Amino acid sequence: MAKNYSENTSNKVLTHEMVAKEAAAMLVEESQFIKAINRNREKEFNKDTQGYKKGDTVRIRVPPTPIVTEGHVFKSADANENAQEKSVNLTIDTQKHVGLEFGAAELTLNMTDFKSRFLQPAINSLATSIDADLLQRAIVTVNNMTAMQASEAHPTAAWGRARTMMNRALAPSSDRMSMLSSELTNKIVDPAGTLFNPTAEIAKQWKEGYIGRSRGFEFVESEHIYRQSTGSHGKTGMTVEGASQTGGTLTVGGITNGQTIKRGEVFTIAGVEQIHPVTHQTYQAPLQFVVLEDVTAGGTTATLKIYPEITPATVASQLKANATTLSSPANSAAITFVMDSDALVEQALCFQKDAFAAAFAPLEKLPGTEGYVFNGSTMALRVMSGGDFTNDTKGTRVDVLYGFAAIRGNHAARVLAPTA
């Protein structure tokens, strides 16, 4: 009979290496969002086998959407625009751990018993915490937003609109997923159940939580989806404070001292329409912006950090790469928030795999401890035990260190639950 790698068959004593390998496999299995987004950047962190600490960063380059020049004459100004890469920093900034019982009694258990009694509950909690954290950090960077209506022609019609929004941003059509709560799932599965037909391969891949495929998305159920809280801004009444604003910040007026705007809130500006990234033709639809940081007004004006950046298609007769709209918003242009103020809104997240990136980096084992650092192709984690000489105790912990970055938030979309 072949030996089980999870059990030391010679002396029946568990080791930190066994626990680490088993924990890593379980963590990936239990974390749906981790499996669904880009993890390629881990290769850069994993070059260092000694481990990483909070604050380590890799820069992810985001290629521009190039300008296409008319005619046979080479235009250096256009070529220069096409060479202007943007970059996003992925910083390893979050460490989470869970404690384990791993004393003398536990050492004598076989892996099957230890897994069911101690490891499974611990890793379930850790996976839930990580998935919820990553989902929240992702969803509040997404500007595309549509709402389910109380009465729709089809229960997944809103996902059709989300698909359109992503297509207009030129998001790749492959590897698209929608994650939604069980409550929201119930609103669409019963009337549309015959449309969800998972293949055997997909069913095996996702196991728990997989619903089916529709509107170009793989639908997966998750209770970790972040519900958006909104500020006290009043939804309408805010205006653009100053003409010709561009870039990733926007100064607004019509706000009163103490009013709040929450990160993740989405708004539109009168007269600012979304354009095709290459042809620069308007879609005759409002360009949606998302607020990236919480704001509390200290007076009658405030500055919002926003995505996408306001990039007019033409500046001083020069076409611009990565253009988002035809022109800057006018002074005093009305701002309207998509969601009501002072609310808590349920939502689903639709995304293409490369819209977001995450990386898990190995932590080094501390001197004077027992442990093992697992650094595999799917996960990096550390299992470590140490004693407290003063209090005559011993503790064991499973640690993960990771970072997250939104690469292209417009290659994702949010679907708001119906309000009635």
PDB file of N, CA and C in Angstrom, residues 296-385:
ATOM      1  N   THR A 296     -14.356  62.850   4.565  1.00  0.00           N
ATOM      2  CA  THR A 296     -15.223  63.612   5.460  1.00  0.00           C
ATOM      3  C   THR A 296     -14.967  65.083   5.175  1.00  0.00           C
ATOM      4  N   ALA A 297     -15.982  65.786   4.736  1.00  0.00           N
ATOM      5  CA  ALA A 297     -15.808  67.176   4.320  1.00  0.00           C
ATOM      6  C   ALA A 297     -15.431  68.051   5.504  1.00  0.00           C
ATOM      7  N   GLY A 298     -14.442  68.913   5.267  1.00  0.00           N
ATOM      8  CA  GLY A 298     -14.036  69.862   6.294  1.00  0.00           C
ATOM      9  C   GLY A 298     -14.543  71.257   6.009  1.00  0.00           C
ATOM     10  N   GLY A 299     -15.430  71.359   5.038  1.00  0.00           N
ATOM     11  CA  GLY A 299     -15.984  72.655   4.649  1.00  0.00           C
ATOM     12  C   GLY A 299     -16.982  72.457   3.540  1.00  0.00           C
ATOM     13  N   THR A 300     -17.034  73.405   2.598  1.00  0.00           N
ATOM     14  CA  THR A 300     -18.005  73.326   1.511  1.00  0.00           C
ATOM     15  C   THR A 300     -17.432  72.677   0.264  1.00  0.00           C
ATOM     16  N   THR A 301     -16.150  72.337   0.286  1.00  0.00           N
ATOM     17  CA  THR A 301     -15.532  71.627  -0.839  1.00  0.00           C
ATOM     18  C   THR A 301     -14.750  70.428  -0.299  1.00  0.00           C
ATOM     19  N   ALA A 302     -14.462  69.498  -1.196  1.00  0.00           N
ATOM     20  CA  ALA A 302     -13.674  68.317  -0.826  1.00  0.00           C
ATOM     21  C   ALA A 302     -12.987  67.795  -2.077  1.00  0.00           C
ATOM     22  N   THR A 303     -11.920  67.035  -1.892  1.00  0.00           N
ATOM     23  CA  THR A 303     -11.202  66.431  -3.010  1.00  0.00           C
ATOM     24  C   THR A 303     -11.352  64.916  -2.933  1.00  0.00           C
ATOM     25  N   LEU A 304     -11.832  64.335  -4.019  1.00  0.00           N
ATOM     26  CA  LEU A 304     -12.065  62.902  -4.086  1.00  0.00           C
ATOM     27  C   LEU A 304     -10.956  62.236  -4.891  1.00  0.00           C
ATOM     28  N   LYS A 305     -10.469  61.110  -4.398  1.00  0.00           N
ATOM     29  CA  LYS A 305      -9.581  60.267  -5.191  1.00  0.00           C
ATOM     30  C   LYS A 305     -10.467  59.310  -5.968  1.00  0.00           C
ATOM     31  N   ILE A 306     -10.308  59.278  -7.300  1.00  0.00           N
ATOM     32  CA  ILE A 306     -11.276  58.586  -8.139  1.00  0.00           C
ATOM     33  C   ILE A 306     -10.610  57.616  -9.118  1.00  0.00           C
ATOM     34  N   TYR A 307     -11.411  56.695  -9.609  1.00  0.00           N
ATOM     35  CA  TYR A 307     -11.045  55.804 -10.705  1.00  0.00           C
ATOM     36  C   TYR A 307     -12.277  55.661 -11.583  1.00  0.00           C
ATOM     37  N   PRO A 308     -12.116  55.680 -12.930  1.00  0.00           N
ATOM     38  CA  PRO A 308     -10.872  55.907 -13.657  1.00  0.00           C
ATOM     39  C   PRO A 308     -10.454  57.379 -13.622  1.00  0.00           C
ATOM     40  N   GLU A 309      -9.242  57.624 -14.042  1.00  0.00           N
ATOM     41  CA  GLU A 309      -8.792  59.004 -14.134  1.00  0.00           C
ATOM     42  C   GLU A 309      -9.572  59.731 -15.230  1.00  0.00           C
ATOM     43  N   ILE A 310      -9.718  61.026 -15.055  1.00  0.00           N
ATOM     44  CA  ILE A 310     -10.341  61.850 -16.101  1.00  0.00           C
ATOM     45  C   ILE A 310      -9.265  62.160 -17.142  1.00  0.00           C
ATOM     46  N   THR A 311      -9.380  61.531 -18.291  1.00  0.00           N
ATOM     47  CA  THR A 311      -8.396  61.706 -19.367  1.00  0.00           C
ATOM     48  C   THR A 311      -9.127  62.061 -20.652  1.00  0.00           C
ATOM     49  N   PRO A 312      -9.156  63.330 -21.032  1.00  0.00           N
ATOM     50  CA  PRO A 312      -9.825  63.721 -22.266  1.00  0.00           C
ATOM     51  C   PRO A 312      -9.171  63.076 -23.482  1.00  0.00           C
ATOM     52  N   ALA A 313      -9.961  62.821 -24.521  1.00  0.00           N
ATOM     53  CA  ALA A 313      -9.453  62.153 -25.717  1.00  0.00           C
ATOM     54  C   ALA A 313      -8.411  62.983 -26.445  1.00  0.00           C
ATOM     55  N   THR A 314      -8.553  64.305 -26.370  1.00  0.00           N
ATOM     56  CA  THR A 314      -7.618  65.184 -27.066  1.00  0.00           C
ATOM     57  C   THR A 314      -7.231  66.338 -26.152  1.00  0.00           C
ATOM     58  N   VAL A 315      -5.922  66.580 -26.065  1.00  0.00           N
ATOM     59  CA  VAL A 315      -5.410  67.710 -25.286  1.00  0.00           C
ATOM     60  C   VAL A 315      -4.446  68.477 -26.178  1.00  0.00           C
ATOM     61  N   ALA A 316      -4.764  69.754 -26.417  1.00  0.00           N
ATOM     62  CA  ALA A 316      -3.930  70.599 -27.282  1.00  0.00           C
ATOM     63  C   ALA A 316      -3.689  69.918 -28.633  1.00  0.00           C
ATOM     64  N   SER A 317      -4.756  69.409 -29.229  1.00  0.00           N
ATOM     65  CA  SER A 317      -4.746  68.762 -30.547  1.00  0.00           C
ATOM     66  C   SER A 317      -4.010  67.425 -30.581  1.00  0.00           C
ATOM     67  N   GLN A 318      -3.558  66.925 -29.433  1.00  0.00           N
ATOM     68  CA  GLN A 318      -2.871  65.638 -29.386  1.00  0.00           C
ATOM     69  C   GLN A 318      -3.793  64.564 -28.805  1.00  0.00           C
ATOM     70  N   LEU A 319      -3.967  63.475 -29.580  1.00  0.00           N
ATOM     71  CA  LEU A 319      -4.741  62.354 -29.079  1.00  0.00           C
ATOM     72  C   LEU A 319      -4.040  61.750 -27.859  1.00  0.00           C
ATOM     73  N   LYS A 320      -4.818  61.293 -26.896  1.00  0.00           N
ATOM     74  CA  LYS A 320      -4.263  60.757 -25.666  1.00  0.00           C
ATOM     75  C   LYS A 320      -4.555  59.257 -25.552  1.00  0.00           C
ATOM     76  N   ALA A 321      -3.512  58.502 -25.173  1.00  0.00           N
ATOM     77  CA  ALA A 321      -3.715  57.089 -24.868  1.00  0.00           C
ATOM     78  C   ALA A 321      -4.478  56.977 -23.553  1.00  0.00           C
ATOM     79  N   ASN A 322      -5.215  55.888 -23.397  1.00  0.00           N
ATOM     80  CA  ASN A 322      -6.000  55.634 -22.187  1.00  0.00           C
ATOM     81  C   ASN A 322      -7.068  56.689 -21.946  1.00  0.00           C
ATOM     82  N   ALA A 323      -7.559  57.311 -23.002  1.00  0.00           N
ATOM     83  CA  ALA A 323      -8.604  58.319 -22.853  1.00  0.00           C
ATOM     84  C   ALA A 323      -9.870  57.679 -22.277  1.00  0.00           C
ATOM     85  N   THR A 324     -10.547  58.410 -21.421  1.00  0.00           N
ATOM     86  CA  THR A 324     -11.760  57.894 -20.791  1.00  0.00           C
ATOM     87  C   THR A 324     -13.017  58.675 -21.174  1.00  0.00           C
ATOM     88  N   THR A 325     -12.846  59.911 -21.644  1.00  0.00           N
ATOM     89  CA  THR A 325     -13.995  60.735 -22.003  1.00  0.00           C
ATOM     90  C   THR A 325     -13.568  61.760 -23.035  1.00  0.00           C
ATOM     91  N   LEU A 326     -14.514  62.432 -23.652  1.00  0.00           N
ATOM     92  CA  LEU A 326     -14.176  63.391 -24.710  1.00  0.00           C
ATOM     93  C   LEU A 326     -13.566  64.658 -24.150  1.00  0.00           C
ATOM     94  N   SER A 327     -14.045  65.118 -22.992  1.00  0.00           N
ATOM     95  CA  SER A 327     -13.539  66.370 -22.436  1.00  0.00           C
ATOM     96  C   SER A 327     -13.701  66.365 -20.919  1.00  0.00           C
ATOM     97  N   SER A 328     -13.007  67.288 -20.278  1.00  0.00           N
ATOM     98  CA  SER A 328     -13.112  67.417 -18.825  1.00  0.00           C
ATOM     99  C   SER A 328     -14.506  67.906 -18.435  1.00  0.00           C
ATOM    100  N   PRO A 329     -14.941  67.606 -17.219  1.00  0.00           N
ATOM    101  CA  PRO A 329     -16.248  68.091 -16.784  1.00  0.00           C
ATOM    102  C   PRO A 329     -16.257  69.607 -16.652  1.00  0.00           C
ATOM    103  N   ALA A 330     -17.401  70.180 -16.908  1.00  0.00           N
ATOM    104  CA  ALA A 330     -17.552  71.625 -16.799  1.00  0.00           C
ATOM    105  C   ALA A 330     -17.649  72.041 -15.340  1.00  0.00           C
ATOM    106  N   ASN A 331     -17.270  73.266 -15.071  1.00  0.00           N
ATOM    107  CA  ASN A 331     -17.443  73.809 -13.729  1.00  0.00           C
ATOM    108  C   ASN A 331     -18.926  73.793 -13.358  1.00  0.00           C
ATOM    109  N   SER A 332     -19.211  73.402 -12.147  1.00  0.00           N
ATOM    110  CA  SER A 332     -20.571  73.332 -11.598  1.00  0.00           C
ATOM    111  C   SER A 332     -21.410  72.207 -12.199  1.00  0.00           C
ATOM    112  N   ALA A 333     -20.771  71.285 -12.979  1.00  0.00           N
ATOM    113  CA  ALA A 333     -21.514  70.139 -13.499  1.00  0.00           C
ATOM    114  C   ALA A 333     -22.056  69.305 -12.339  1.00  0.00           C
ATOM    115  N   ALA A 334     -23.292  68.870 -12.472  1.00  0.00           N
ATOM    116  CA  ALA A 334     -23.959  68.135 -11.399  1.00  0.00           C
ATOM    117  C   ALA A 334     -23.372  66.737 -11.230  1.00  0.00           C
ATOM    118  N   ILE A 335     -23.219  66.335  -9.987  1.00  0.00           N
ATOM    119  CA  ILE A 335     -22.743  64.998  -9.637  1.00  0.00           C
ATOM    120  C   ILE A 335     -23.896  64.225  -9.010  1.00  0.00           C
ATOM    121  N   THR A 336     -24.082  62.982  -9.476  1.00  0.00           N
ATOM    122  CA  THR A 336     -25.153  62.137  -8.954  1.00  0.00           C
ATOM    123  C   THR A 336     -24.575  60.793  -8.543  1.00  0.00           C
ATOM    124  N   PHE A 337     -24.812  60.403  -7.304  1.00  0.00           N
ATOM    125  CA  PHE A 337     -24.354  59.101  -6.829  1.00  0.00           C
ATOM    126  C   PHE A 337     -25.349  58.022  -7.249  1.00  0.00           C
ATOM    127  N   VAL A 338     -24.833  56.854  -7.561  1.00  0.00           N
ATOM    128  CA  VAL A 338     -25.684  55.757  -8.026  1.00  0.00           C
ATOM    129  C   VAL A 338     -26.521  55.204  -6.884  1.00  0.00           C
ATOM    130  N   MET A 339     -25.930  55.088  -5.703  1.00  0.00           N
ATOM    131  CA  MET A 339     -26.642  54.523  -4.550  1.00  0.00           C
ATOM    132  C   MET A 339     -27.162  55.634  -3.646  1.00  0.00           C
ATOM    133  N   ASP A 340     -28.205  55.319  -2.919  1.00  0.00           N
ATOM    134  CA  ASP A 340     -28.733  56.271  -1.944  1.00  0.00           C
ATOM    135  C   ASP A 340     -27.713  56.498  -0.829  1.00  0.00           C
ATOM    136  N   SER A 341     -27.805  57.645  -0.177  1.00  0.00           N
ATOM    137  CA  SER A 341     -26.926  57.916   0.956  1.00  0.00           C
ATOM    138  C   SER A 341     -27.430  57.198   2.197  1.00  0.00           C
ATOM    139  N   ASP A 342     -26.510  57.045   3.175  1.00  0.00           N
ATOM    140  CA  ASP A 342     -26.832  56.410   4.457  1.00  0.00           C
ATOM    141  C   ASP A 342     -27.501  55.052   4.262  1.00  0.00           C
ATOM    142  N   ALA A 343     -26.872  54.225   3.432  1.00  0.00           N
ATOM    143  CA  ALA A 343     -27.463  52.926   3.110  1.00  0.00           C
ATOM    144  C   ALA A 343     -26.410  51.821   3.213  1.00  0.00           C
ATOM    145  N   LEU A 344     -26.891  50.601   3.263  1.00  0.00           N
ATOM    146  CA  LEU A 344     -26.043  49.414   3.194  1.00  0.00           C
ATOM    147  C   LEU A 344     -26.594  48.573   2.055  1.00  0.00           C
ATOM    148  N   VAL A 345     -25.800  48.410   1.011  1.00  0.00           N
ATOM    149  CA  VAL A 345     -26.306  47.874  -0.253  1.00  0.00           C
ATOM    150  C   VAL A 345     -25.675  46.527  -0.561  1.00  0.00           C
ATOM    151  N   GLU A 346     -26.510  45.536  -0.823  1.00  0.00           N
ATOM    152  CA  GLU A 346     -26.013  44.226  -1.236  1.00  0.00           C
ATOM    153  C   GLU A 346     -25.628  44.275  -2.703  1.00  0.00           C
ATOM    154  N   GLN A 347     -24.552  43.572  -3.063  1.00  0.00           N
ATOM    155  CA  GLN A 347     -24.059  43.635  -4.436  1.00  0.00           C
ATOM    156  C   GLN A 347     -23.350  42.346  -4.816  1.00  0.00           C
ATOM    157  N   ALA A 348     -23.281  42.124  -6.136  1.00  0.00           N
ATOM    158  CA  ALA A 348     -22.509  41.020  -6.698  1.00  0.00           C
ATOM    159  C   ALA A 348     -21.313  41.606  -7.429  1.00  0.00           C
ATOM    160  N   LEU A 349     -20.241  40.836  -7.516  1.00  0.00           N
ATOM    161  CA  LEU A 349     -19.039  41.276  -8.224  1.00  0.00           C
ATOM    162  C   LEU A 349     -18.836  40.416  -9.457  1.00  0.00           C
ATOM    163  N   CYS A 350     -18.757  41.068 -10.608  1.00  0.00           N
ATOM    164  CA  CYS A 350     -18.416  40.413 -11.867  1.00  0.00           C
ATOM    165  C   CYS A 350     -17.019  40.878 -12.258  1.00  0.00           C
ATOM    166  N   PHE A 351     -16.178  39.971 -12.727  1.00  0.00           N
ATOM    167  CA  PHE A 351     -14.813  40.388 -13.033  1.00  0.00           C
ATOM    168  C   PHE A 351     -14.143  39.423 -13.996  1.00  0.00           C
ATOM    169  N   GLN A 352     -13.152  39.962 -14.706  1.00  0.00           N
ATOM    170  CA  GLN A 352     -12.266  39.150 -15.514  1.00  0.00           C
ATOM    171  C   GLN A 352     -11.028  38.862 -14.680  1.00  0.00           C
ATOM    172  N   LYS A 353     -10.477  37.700 -14.802  1.00  0.00           N
ATOM    173  CA  LYS A 353      -9.420  37.219 -13.900  1.00  0.00           C
ATOM    174  C   LYS A 353      -8.297  38.223 -13.691  1.00  0.00           C
ATOM    175  N   ASP A 354      -7.849  38.898 -14.753  1.00  0.00           N
ATOM    176  CA  ASP A 354      -6.691  39.787 -14.654  1.00  0.00           C
ATOM    177  C   ASP A 354      -7.029  41.193 -14.188  1.00  0.00           C
ATOM    178  N   ALA A 355      -8.300  41.432 -13.818  1.00  0.00           N
ATOM    179  CA  ALA A 355      -8.657  42.746 -13.285  1.00  0.00           C
ATOM    180  C   ALA A 355      -7.977  42.991 -11.946  1.00  0.00           C
ATOM    181  N   PHE A 356      -7.697  41.913 -11.222  1.00  0.00           N
ATOM    182  CA  PHE A 356      -7.102  42.007  -9.888  1.00  0.00           C
ATOM    183  C   PHE A 356      -5.906  41.066  -9.783  1.00  0.00           C
ATOM    184  N   ALA A 357      -5.021  41.369  -8.854  1.00  0.00           N
ATOM    185  CA  ALA A 357      -3.859  40.510  -8.615  1.00  0.00           C
ATOM    186  C   ALA A 357      -3.638  40.373  -7.119  1.00  0.00           C
ATOM    187  N   ALA A 358      -3.251  39.187  -6.713  1.00  0.00           N
ATOM    188  CA  ALA A 358      -2.897  38.929  -5.322  1.00  0.00           C
ATOM    189  C   ALA A 358      -1.626  38.100  -5.293  1.00  0.00           C
ATOM    190  N   ALA A 359      -0.877  38.206  -4.220  1.00  0.00           N
ATOM    191  CA  ALA A 359       0.344  37.427  -4.060  1.00  0.00           C
ATOM    192  C   ALA A 359       0.488  37.007  -2.611  1.00  0.00           C
ATOM    193  N   PHE A 360       0.830  35.749  -2.408  1.00  0.00           N
ATOM    194  CA  PHE A 360       1.115  35.216  -1.087  1.00  0.00           C
ATOM    195  C   PHE A 360       2.606  34.929  -1.017  1.00  0.00           C
ATOM    196  N   ALA A 361       3.275  35.511  -0.033  1.00  0.00           N
ATOM    197  CA  ALA A 361       4.727  35.405   0.071  1.00  0.00           C
ATOM    198  C   ALA A 361       5.105  34.649   1.341  1.00  0.00           C
ATOM    199  N   PRO A 362       6.212  33.904   1.293  1.00  0.00           N
ATOM    200  CA  PRO A 362       6.617  33.112   2.468  1.00  0.00           C
ATOM    201  C   PRO A 362       7.179  33.971   3.589  1.00  0.00           C
ATOM    202  N   LEU A 363       6.797  33.636   4.794  1.00  0.00           N
ATOM    203  CA  LEU A 363       7.369  34.243   6.002  1.00  0.00           C
ATOM    204  C   LEU A 363       8.497  33.352   6.520  1.00  0.00           C
ATOM    205  N   GLU A 364       9.555  33.934   7.016  1.00  0.00           N
ATOM    206  CA  GLU A 364      10.637  33.129   7.553  1.00  0.00           C
ATOM    207  C   GLU A 364      10.297  32.601   8.946  1.00  0.00           C
ATOM    208  N   LYS A 365      10.835  31.449   9.267  1.00  0.00           N
ATOM    209  CA  LYS A 365      10.681  30.880  10.600  1.00  0.00           C
ATOM    210  C   LYS A 365      11.576  31.634  11.561  1.00  0.00           C
ATOM    211  N   LEU A 366      11.027  32.010  12.703  1.00  0.00           N
ATOM    212  CA  LEU A 366      11.771  32.809  13.670  1.00  0.00           C
ATOM    213  C   LEU A 366      12.775  31.938  14.438  1.00  0.00           C
ATOM    214  N   PRO A 367      13.911  32.523  14.839  1.00  0.00           N
ATOM    215  CA  PRO A 367      14.898  31.776  15.635  1.00  0.00           C
ATOM    216  C   PRO A 367      14.290  31.274  16.938  1.00  0.00           C
ATOM    217  N   GLY A 368      14.706  30.105  17.363  1.00  0.00           N
ATOM    218  CA  GLY A 368      14.248  29.566  18.636  1.00  0.00           C
ATOM    219  C   GLY A 368      12.884  28.923  18.580  1.00  0.00           C
ATOM    220  N   THR A 369      12.362  28.706  17.375  1.00  0.00           N
ATOM    221  CA  THR A 369      11.051  28.070  17.228  1.00  0.00           C
ATOM    222  C   THR A 369      11.174  26.809  16.386  1.00  0.00           C
ATOM    223  N   GLU A 370      10.154  25.976  16.472  1.00  0.00           N
ATOM    224  CA  GLU A 370      10.016  24.843  15.566  1.00  0.00           C
ATOM    225  C   GLU A 370       9.008  25.243  14.507  1.00  0.00           C
ATOM    226  N   GLY A 371       9.210  24.772  13.287  1.00  0.00           N
ATOM    227  CA  GLY A 371       8.244  25.119  12.264  1.00  0.00           C
ATOM    228  C   GLY A 371       8.674  24.720  10.875  1.00  0.00           C
ATOM    229  N   TYR A 372       7.822  25.093   9.918  1.00  0.00           N
ATOM    230  CA  TYR A 372       8.088  24.778   8.519  1.00  0.00           C
ATOM    231  C   TYR A 372       7.445  25.859   7.662  1.00  0.00           C
ATOM    232  N   VAL A 373       8.173  26.330   6.661  1.00  0.00           N
ATOM    233  CA  VAL A 373       7.651  27.315   5.713  1.00  0.00           C
ATOM    234  C   VAL A 373       7.324  26.603   4.414  1.00  0.00           C
ATOM    235  N   PHE A 374       6.048  26.584   4.070  1.00  0.00           N
ATOM    236  CA  PHE A 374       5.624  25.974   2.820  1.00  0.00           C
ATOM    237  C   PHE A 374       5.538  27.055   1.754  1.00  0.00           C
ATOM    238  N   ASN A 375       6.217  26.854   0.645  1.00  0.00           N
ATOM    239  CA  ASN A 375       6.218  27.823  -0.452  1.00  0.00           C
ATOM    240  C   ASN A 375       6.032  27.061  -1.751  1.00  0.00           C
ATOM    241  N   GLY A 376       4.774  26.745  -2.047  1.00  0.00           N
ATOM    242  CA  GLY A 376       4.459  25.958  -3.228  1.00  0.00           C
ATOM    243  C   GLY A 376       3.902  26.813  -4.347  1.00  0.00           C
ATOM    244  N   SER A 377       3.463  26.170  -5.396  1.00  0.00           N
ATOM    245  CA  SER A 377       2.945  26.873  -6.571  1.00  0.00           C
ATOM    246  C   SER A 377       1.569  27.466  -6.329  1.00  0.00           C
ATOM    247  N   THR A 378       0.862  26.976  -5.310  1.00  0.00           N
ATOM    248  CA  THR A 378      -0.499  27.454  -5.074  1.00  0.00           C
ATOM    249  C   THR A 378      -0.656  28.313  -3.826  1.00  0.00           C
ATOM    250  N   MET A 379       0.276  28.202  -2.877  1.00  0.00           N
ATOM    251  CA  MET A 379       0.119  28.927  -1.624  1.00  0.00           C
ATOM    252  C   MET A 379       1.451  28.990  -0.891  1.00  0.00           C
ATOM    253  N   ALA A 380       1.637  30.034  -0.092  1.00  0.00           N
ATOM    254  CA  ALA A 380       2.784  30.145   0.797  1.00  0.00           C
ATOM    255  C   ALA A 380       2.247  30.389   2.201  1.00  0.00           C
ATOM    256  N   LEU A 381       2.713  29.601   3.156  1.00  0.00           N
ATOM    257  CA  LEU A 381       2.309  29.806   4.542  1.00  0.00           C
ATOM    258  C   LEU A 381       3.368  29.235   5.473  1.00  0.00           C
ATOM    259  N   ARG A 382       3.241  29.593   6.733  1.00  0.00           N
ATOM    260  CA  ARG A 382       4.189  29.135   7.750  1.00  0.00           C
ATOM    261  C   ARG A 382       3.429  28.524   8.920  1.00  0.00           C
ATOM    262  N   VAL A 383       3.907  27.354   9.365  1.00  0.00           N
ATOM    263  CA  VAL A 383       3.419  26.748  10.601  1.00  0.00           C
ATOM    264  C   VAL A 383       4.573  26.788  11.588  1.00  0.00           C
ATOM    265  N   MET A 384       4.341  27.368  12.756  1.00  0.00           N
ATOM    266  CA  MET A 384       5.441  27.599  13.688  1.00  0.00           C
ATOM    267  C   MET A 384       4.966  27.413  15.126  1.00  0.00           C
ATOM    268  N   SER A 385       5.804  26.751  15.928  1.00  0.00           N
ATOM    269  CA  SER A 385       5.508  26.546  17.347  1.00  0.00           C
ATOM    270  C   SER A 385       6.607  27.167  18.196  1.00  0.00           C
TER     271      SER A 385
END
